[in-house]
JSON list of C-alpha atoms in Angstrom, two decimals:
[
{"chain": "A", "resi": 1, "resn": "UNK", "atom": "CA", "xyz": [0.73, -26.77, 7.52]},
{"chain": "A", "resi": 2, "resn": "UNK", "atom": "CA", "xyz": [2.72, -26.51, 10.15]},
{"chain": "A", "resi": 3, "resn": "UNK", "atom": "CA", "xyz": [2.34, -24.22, 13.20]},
{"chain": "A", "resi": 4, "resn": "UNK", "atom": "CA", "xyz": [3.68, -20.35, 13.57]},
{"chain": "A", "resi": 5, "resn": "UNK", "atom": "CA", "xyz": [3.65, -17.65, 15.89]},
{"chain": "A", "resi": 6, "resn": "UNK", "atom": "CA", "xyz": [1.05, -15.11, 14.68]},
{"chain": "A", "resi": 7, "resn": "UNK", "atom": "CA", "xyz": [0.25, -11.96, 16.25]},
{"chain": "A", "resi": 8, "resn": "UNK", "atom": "CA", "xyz": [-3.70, -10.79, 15.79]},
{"chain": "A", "resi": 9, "resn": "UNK", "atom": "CA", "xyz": [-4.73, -6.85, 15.79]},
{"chain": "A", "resi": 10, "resn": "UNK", "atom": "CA", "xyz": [-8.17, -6.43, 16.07]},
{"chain": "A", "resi": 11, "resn": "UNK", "atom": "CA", "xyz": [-9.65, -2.96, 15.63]},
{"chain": "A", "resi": 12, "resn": "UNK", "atom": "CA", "xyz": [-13.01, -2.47, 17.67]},
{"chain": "A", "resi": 13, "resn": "UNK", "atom": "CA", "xyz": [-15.40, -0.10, 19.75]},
{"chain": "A", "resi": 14, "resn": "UNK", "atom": "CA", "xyz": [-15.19, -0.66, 23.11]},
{"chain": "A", "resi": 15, "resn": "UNK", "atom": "CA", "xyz": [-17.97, -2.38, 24.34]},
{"chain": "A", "resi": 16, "resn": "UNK", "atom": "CA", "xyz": [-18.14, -4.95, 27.42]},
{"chain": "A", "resi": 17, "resn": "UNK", "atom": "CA", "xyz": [-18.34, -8.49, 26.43]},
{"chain": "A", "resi": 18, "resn": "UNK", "atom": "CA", "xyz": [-16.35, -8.40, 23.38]},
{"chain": "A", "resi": 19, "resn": "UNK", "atom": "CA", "xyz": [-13.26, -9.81, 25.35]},
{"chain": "A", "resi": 20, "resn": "UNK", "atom": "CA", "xyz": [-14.75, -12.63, 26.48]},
{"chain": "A", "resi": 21, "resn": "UNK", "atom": "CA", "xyz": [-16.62, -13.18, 23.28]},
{"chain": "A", "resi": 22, "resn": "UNK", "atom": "CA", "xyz": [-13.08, -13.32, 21.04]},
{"chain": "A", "resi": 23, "resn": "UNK", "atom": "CA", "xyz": [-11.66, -15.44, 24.15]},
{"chain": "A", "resi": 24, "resn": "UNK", "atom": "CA", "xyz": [-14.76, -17.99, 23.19]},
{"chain": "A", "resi": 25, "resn": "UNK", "atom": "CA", "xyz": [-13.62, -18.49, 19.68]},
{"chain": "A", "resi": 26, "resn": "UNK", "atom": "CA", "xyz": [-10.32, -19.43, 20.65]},
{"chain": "A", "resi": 27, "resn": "UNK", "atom": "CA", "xyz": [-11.37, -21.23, 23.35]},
{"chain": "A", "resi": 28, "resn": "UNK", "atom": "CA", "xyz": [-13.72, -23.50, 20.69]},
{"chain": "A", "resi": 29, "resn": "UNK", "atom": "CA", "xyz": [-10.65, -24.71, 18.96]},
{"chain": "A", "resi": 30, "resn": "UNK", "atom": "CA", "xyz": [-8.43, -24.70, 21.33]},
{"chain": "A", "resi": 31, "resn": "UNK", "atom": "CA", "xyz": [-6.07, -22.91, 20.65]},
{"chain": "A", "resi": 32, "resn": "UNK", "atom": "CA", "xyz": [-3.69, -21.19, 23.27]},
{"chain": "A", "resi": 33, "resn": "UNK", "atom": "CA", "xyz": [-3.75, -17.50, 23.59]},
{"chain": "A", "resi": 34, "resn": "UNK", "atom": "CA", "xyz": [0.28, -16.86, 24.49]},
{"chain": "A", "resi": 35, "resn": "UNK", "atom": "CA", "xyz": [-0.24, -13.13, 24.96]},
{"chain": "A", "resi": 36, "resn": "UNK", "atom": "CA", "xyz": [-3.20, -10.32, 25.21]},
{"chain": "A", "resi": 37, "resn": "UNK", "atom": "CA", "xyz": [-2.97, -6.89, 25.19]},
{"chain": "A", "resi": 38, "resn": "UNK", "atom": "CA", "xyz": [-5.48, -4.07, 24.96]},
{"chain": "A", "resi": 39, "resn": "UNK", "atom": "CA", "xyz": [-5.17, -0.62, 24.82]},
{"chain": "A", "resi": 40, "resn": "UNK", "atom": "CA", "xyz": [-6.99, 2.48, 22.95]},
{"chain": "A", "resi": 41, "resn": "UNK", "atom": "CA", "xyz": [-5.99, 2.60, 19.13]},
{"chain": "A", "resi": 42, "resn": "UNK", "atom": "CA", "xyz": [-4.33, 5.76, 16.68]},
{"chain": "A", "resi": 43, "resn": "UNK", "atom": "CA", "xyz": [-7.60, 5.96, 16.22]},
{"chain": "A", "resi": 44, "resn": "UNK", "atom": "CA", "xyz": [-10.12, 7.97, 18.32]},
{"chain": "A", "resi": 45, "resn": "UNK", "atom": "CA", "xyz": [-12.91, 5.84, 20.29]},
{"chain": "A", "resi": 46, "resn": "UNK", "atom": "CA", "xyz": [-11.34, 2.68, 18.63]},
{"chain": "A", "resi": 47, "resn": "UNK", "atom": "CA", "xyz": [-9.57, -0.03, 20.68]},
{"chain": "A", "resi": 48, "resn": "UNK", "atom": "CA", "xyz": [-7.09, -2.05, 19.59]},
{"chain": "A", "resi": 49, "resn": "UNK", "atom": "CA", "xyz": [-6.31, -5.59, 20.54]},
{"chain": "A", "resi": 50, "resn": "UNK", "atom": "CA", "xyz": [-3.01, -7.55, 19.87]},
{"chain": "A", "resi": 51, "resn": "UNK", "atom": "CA", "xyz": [-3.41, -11.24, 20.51]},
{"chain": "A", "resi": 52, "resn": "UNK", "atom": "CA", "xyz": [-0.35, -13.36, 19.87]},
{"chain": "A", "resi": 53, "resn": "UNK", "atom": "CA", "xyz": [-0.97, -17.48, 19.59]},
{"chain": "A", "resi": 54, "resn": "UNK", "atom": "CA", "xyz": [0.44, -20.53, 17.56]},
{"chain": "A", "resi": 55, "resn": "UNK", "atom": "CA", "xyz": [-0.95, -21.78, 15.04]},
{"chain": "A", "resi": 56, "resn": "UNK", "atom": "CA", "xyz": [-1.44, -22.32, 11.71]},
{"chain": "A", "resi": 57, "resn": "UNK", "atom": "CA", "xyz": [-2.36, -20.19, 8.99]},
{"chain": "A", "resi": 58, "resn": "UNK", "atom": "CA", "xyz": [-5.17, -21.98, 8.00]},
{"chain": "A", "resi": 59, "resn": "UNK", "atom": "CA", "xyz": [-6.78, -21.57, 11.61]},
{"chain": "A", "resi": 60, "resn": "UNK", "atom": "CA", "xyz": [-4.99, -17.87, 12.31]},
{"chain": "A", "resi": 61, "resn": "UNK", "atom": "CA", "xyz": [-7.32, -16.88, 9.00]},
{"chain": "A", "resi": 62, "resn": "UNK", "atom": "CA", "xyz": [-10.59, -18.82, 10.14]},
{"chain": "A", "resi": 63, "resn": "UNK", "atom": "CA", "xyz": [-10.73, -17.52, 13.53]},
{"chain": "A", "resi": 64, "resn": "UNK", "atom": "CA", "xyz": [-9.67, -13.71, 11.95]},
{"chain": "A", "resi": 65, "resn": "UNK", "atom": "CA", "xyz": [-13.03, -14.31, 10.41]},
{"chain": "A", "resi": 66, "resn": "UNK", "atom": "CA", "xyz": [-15.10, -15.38, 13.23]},
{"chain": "A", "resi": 67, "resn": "UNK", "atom": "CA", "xyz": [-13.49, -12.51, 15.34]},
{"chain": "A", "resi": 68, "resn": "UNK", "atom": "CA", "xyz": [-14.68, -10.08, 12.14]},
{"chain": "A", "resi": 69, "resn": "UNK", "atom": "CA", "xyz": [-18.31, -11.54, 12.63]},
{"chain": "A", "resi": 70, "resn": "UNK", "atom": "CA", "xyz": [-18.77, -9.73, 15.71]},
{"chain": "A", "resi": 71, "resn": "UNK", "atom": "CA", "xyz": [-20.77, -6.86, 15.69]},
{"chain": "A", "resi": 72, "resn": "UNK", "atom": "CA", "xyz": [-18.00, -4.24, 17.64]},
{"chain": "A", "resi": 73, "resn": "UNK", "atom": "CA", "xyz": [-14.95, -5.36, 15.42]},
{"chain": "A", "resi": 74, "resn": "UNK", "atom": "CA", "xyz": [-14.17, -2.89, 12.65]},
{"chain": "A", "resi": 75, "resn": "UNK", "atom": "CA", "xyz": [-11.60, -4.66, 11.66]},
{"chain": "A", "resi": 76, "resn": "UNK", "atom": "CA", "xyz": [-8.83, -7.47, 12.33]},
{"chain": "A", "resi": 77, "resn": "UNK", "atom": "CA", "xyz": [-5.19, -8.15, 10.96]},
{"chain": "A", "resi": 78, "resn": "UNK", "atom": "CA", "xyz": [-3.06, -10.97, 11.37]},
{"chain": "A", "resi": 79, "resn": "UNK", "atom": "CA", "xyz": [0.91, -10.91, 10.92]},
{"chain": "A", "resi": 80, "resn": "UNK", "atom": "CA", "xyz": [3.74, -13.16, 11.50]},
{"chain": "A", "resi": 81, "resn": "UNK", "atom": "CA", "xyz": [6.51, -12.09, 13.17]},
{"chain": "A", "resi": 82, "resn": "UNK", "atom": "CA", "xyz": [8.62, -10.94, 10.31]},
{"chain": "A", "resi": 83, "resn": "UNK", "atom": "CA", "xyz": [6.22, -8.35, 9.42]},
{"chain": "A", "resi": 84, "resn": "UNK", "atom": "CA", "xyz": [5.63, -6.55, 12.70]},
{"chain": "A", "resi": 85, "resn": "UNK", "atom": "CA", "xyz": [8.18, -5.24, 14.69]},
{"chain": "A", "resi": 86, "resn": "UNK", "atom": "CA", "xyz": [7.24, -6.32, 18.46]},
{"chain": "A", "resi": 87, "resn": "UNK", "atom": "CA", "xyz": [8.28, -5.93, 22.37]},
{"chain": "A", "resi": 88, "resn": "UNK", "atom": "CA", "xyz": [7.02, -6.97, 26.08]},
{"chain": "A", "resi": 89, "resn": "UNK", "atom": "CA", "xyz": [7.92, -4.71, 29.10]},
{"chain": "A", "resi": 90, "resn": "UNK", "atom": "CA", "xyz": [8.96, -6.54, 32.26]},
{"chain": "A", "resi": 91, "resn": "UNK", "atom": "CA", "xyz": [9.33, -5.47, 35.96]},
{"chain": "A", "resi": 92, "resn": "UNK", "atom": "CA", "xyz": [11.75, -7.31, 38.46]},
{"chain": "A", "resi": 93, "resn": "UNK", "atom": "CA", "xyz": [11.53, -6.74, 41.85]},
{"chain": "A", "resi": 94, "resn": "UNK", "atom": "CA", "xyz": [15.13, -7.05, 43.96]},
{"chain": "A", "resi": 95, "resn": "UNK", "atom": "CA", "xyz": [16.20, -6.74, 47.39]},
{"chain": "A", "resi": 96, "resn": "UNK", "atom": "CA", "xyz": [17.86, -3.60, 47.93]},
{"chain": "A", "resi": 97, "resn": "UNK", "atom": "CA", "xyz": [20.91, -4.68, 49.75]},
{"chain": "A", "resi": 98, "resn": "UNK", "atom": "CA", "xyz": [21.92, -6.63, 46.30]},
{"chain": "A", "resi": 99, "resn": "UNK", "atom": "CA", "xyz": [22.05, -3.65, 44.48]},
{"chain": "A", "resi": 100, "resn": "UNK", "atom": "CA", "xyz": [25.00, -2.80, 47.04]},
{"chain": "A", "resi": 101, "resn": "UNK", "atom": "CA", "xyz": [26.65, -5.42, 47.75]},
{"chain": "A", "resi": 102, "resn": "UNK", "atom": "CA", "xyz": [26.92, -7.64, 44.52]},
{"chain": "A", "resi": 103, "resn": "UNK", "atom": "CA", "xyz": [28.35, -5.80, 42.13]},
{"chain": "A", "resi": 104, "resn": "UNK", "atom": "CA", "xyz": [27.67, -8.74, 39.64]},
{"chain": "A", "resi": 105, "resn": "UNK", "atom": "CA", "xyz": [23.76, -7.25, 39.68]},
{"chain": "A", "resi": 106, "resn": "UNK", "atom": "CA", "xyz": [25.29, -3.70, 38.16]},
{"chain": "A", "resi": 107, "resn": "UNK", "atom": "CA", "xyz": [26.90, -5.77, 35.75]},
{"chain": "A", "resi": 108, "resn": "UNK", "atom": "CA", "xyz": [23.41, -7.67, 34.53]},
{"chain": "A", "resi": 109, "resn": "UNK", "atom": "CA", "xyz": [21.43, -4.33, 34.67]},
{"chain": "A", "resi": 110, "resn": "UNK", "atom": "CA", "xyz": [23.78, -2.55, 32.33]},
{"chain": "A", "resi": 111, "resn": "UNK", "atom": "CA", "xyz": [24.53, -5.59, 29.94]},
{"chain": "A", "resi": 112, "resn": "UNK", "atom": "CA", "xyz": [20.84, -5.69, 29.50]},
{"chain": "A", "resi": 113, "resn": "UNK", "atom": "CA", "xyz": [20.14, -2.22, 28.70]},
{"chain": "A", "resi": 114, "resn": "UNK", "atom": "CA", "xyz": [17.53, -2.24, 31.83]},
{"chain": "A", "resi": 115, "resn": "UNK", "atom": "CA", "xyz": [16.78, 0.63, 33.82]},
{"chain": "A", "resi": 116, "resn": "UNK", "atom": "CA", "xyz": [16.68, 1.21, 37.62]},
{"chain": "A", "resi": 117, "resn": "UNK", "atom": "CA", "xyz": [13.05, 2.46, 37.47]},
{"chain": "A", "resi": 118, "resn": "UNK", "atom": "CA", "xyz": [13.00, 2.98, 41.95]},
{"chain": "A", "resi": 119, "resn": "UNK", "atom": "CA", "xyz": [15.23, 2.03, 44.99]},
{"chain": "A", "resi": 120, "resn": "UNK", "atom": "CA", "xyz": [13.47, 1.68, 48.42]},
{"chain": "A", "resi": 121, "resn": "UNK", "atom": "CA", "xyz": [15.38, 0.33, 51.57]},
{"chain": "A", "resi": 122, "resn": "UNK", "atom": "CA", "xyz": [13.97, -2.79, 50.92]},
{"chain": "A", "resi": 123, "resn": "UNK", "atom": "CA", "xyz": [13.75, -3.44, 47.43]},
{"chain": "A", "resi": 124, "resn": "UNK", "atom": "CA", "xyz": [14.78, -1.88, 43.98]},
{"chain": "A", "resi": 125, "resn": "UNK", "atom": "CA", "xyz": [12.86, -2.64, 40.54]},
{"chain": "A", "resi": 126, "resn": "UNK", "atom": "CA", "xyz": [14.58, -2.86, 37.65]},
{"chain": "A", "resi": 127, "resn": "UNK", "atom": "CA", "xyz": [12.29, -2.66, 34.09]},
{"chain": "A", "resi": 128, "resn": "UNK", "atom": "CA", "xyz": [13.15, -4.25, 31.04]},
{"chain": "A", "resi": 129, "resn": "UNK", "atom": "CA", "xyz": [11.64, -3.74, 27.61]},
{"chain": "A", "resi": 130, "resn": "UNK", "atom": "CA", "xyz": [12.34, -6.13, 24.27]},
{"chain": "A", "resi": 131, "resn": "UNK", "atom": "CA", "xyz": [12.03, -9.45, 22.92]},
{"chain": "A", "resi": 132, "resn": "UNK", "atom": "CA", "xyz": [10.50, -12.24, 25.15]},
{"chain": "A", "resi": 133, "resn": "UNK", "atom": "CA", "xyz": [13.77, -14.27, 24.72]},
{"chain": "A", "resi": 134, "resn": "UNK", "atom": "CA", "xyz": [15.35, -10.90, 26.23]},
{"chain": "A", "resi": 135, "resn": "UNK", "atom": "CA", "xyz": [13.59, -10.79, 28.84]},
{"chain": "A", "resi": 136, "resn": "UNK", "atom": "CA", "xyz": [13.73, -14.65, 29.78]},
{"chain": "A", "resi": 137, "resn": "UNK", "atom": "CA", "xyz": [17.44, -13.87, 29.38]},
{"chain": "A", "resi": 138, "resn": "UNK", "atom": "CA", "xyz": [17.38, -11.11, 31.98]},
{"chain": "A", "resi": 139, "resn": "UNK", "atom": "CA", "xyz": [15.10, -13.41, 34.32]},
{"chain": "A", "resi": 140, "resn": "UNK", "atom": "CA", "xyz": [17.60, -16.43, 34.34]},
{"chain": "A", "resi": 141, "resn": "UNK", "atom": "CA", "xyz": [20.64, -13.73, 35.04]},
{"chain": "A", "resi": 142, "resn": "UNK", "atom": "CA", "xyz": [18.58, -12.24, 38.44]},
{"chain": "A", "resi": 143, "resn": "UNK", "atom": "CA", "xyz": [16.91, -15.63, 39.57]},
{"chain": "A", "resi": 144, "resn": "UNK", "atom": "CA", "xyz": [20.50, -16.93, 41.66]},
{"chain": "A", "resi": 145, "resn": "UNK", "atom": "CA", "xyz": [20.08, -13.63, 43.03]},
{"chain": "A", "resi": 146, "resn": "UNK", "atom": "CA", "xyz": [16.70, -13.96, 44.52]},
{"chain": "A", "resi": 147, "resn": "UNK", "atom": "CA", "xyz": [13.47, -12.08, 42.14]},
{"chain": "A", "resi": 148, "resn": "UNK", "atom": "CA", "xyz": [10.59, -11.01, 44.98]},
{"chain": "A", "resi": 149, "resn": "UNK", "atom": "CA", "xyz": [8.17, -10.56, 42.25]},
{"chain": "A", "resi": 150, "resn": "UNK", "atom": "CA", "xyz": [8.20, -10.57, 38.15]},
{"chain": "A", "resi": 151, "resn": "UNK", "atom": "CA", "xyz": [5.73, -9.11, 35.78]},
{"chain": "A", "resi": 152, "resn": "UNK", "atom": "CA", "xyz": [5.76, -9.16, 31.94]},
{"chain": "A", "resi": 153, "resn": "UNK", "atom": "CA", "xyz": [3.63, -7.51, 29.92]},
{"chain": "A", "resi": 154, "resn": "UNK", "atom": "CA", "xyz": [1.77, -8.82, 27.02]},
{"chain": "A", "resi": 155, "resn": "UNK", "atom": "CA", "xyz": [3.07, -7.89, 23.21]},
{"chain": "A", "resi": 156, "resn": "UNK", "atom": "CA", "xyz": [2.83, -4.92, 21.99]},
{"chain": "A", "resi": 157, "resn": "UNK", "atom": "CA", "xyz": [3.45, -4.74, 18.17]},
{"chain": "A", "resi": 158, "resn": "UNK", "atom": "CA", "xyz": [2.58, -2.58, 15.12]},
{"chain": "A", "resi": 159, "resn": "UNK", "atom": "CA", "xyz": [2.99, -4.02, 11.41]},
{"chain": "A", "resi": 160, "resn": "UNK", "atom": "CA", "xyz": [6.01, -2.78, 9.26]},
{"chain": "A", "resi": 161, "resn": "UNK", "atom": "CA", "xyz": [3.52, -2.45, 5.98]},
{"chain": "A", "resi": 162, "resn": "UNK", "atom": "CA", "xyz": [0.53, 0.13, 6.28]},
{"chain": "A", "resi": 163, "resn": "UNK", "atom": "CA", "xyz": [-2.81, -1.39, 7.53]},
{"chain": "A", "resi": 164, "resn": "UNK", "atom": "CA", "xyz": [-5.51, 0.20, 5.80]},
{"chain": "A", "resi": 165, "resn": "UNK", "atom": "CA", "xyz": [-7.61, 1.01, 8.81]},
{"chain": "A", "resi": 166, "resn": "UNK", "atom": "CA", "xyz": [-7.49, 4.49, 8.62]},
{"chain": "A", "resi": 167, "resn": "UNK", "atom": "CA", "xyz": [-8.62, 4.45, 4.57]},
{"chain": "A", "resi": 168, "resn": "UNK", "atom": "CA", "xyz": [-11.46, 1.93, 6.11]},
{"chain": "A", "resi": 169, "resn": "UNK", "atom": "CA", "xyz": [-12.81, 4.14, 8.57]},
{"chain": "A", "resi": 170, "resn": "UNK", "atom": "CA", "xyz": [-12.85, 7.32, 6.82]},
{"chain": "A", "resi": 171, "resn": "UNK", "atom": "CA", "xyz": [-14.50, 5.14, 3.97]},
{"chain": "A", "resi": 172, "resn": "UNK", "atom": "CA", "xyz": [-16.91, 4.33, 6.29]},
{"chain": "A", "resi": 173, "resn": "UNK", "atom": "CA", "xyz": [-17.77, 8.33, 7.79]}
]
């Protein structure tokens, strides 16, 4: 088998611990965790984490079950990338005076379809939201120009077909 980008959604309550707990499985095999994100659900007092790594299917589905075996998890998911449709947020910081005087960085911003998001005396931040290869596209444009700081955020991704989660949990009221 060989090795593919899957993105994990695991459905849980939101008890302390439980982070470090999935982190552990992972951690057992190995396996690199290329992006976390966690933020409340559709779904009232439920959490929802989106965990992209790469892998294989055979160990994406074995550690979907270990992450199941904990006692908080309602439920978990995993897609590959054709069946979710997925983006990262980013956040360059600039020096102000670039904005002005190099019309080239005008250019970039537009091309990009990035937003000025503040301008200080100092600095401006620009904030970009897409694919990864987008944003590492965006990142290689501003670095000749000097980037104070960079951010990205983890995926963020919902599946194209319906997860059942909602059916579960009513199921289980």
């Amino acid at each position: 088998m060989e090795n593919k980008t899957f993105t994990i959604s695991v459905y849980s309550e939101n008890n302390v611990g439980l982070l470090n707990r999935i982190s552990g499985i992972f951690l057992k095999r190995h396996i690199n965790i290329l992006s976390l994100n966690v933020s409340e659900s559709e779904i009232e007092n439920v959490s929802r984490f989106i965990i992209v790594v790469d892998t294989t299917e055979k160990w994406v589905r074995n550690i979907v079950g270990q992450i199941e075996k904990q006692i908080e998890v309602i439920k978990a998911f995993y897609h590959v990338d054709e069946e979710t449709i997925f983006l990262e947020s980013a956040l360059f910081k600039i020096n102000s005076s670039l904005l002005f005087d190099e019309r080239q960085i005008q250019n970039i911003i537009k091309e990009s379809h990035s937003e000025i998001v503040t301008v200080s005396r100092d600095f401006f931040v620009i904030s970009k939201s897409g694919r990864r290869s987008e944003i590492e596209e965006l990142y290689e444009k501003l670095k000749p120009f000097g980037i104070m700081q960079f951010v990205r955020s983890g995926r963020i991704s919902v599946s194209k077909e319906k997860m059942e989660i909602s059916t579960l949990l009513e199921e289980l009221s």
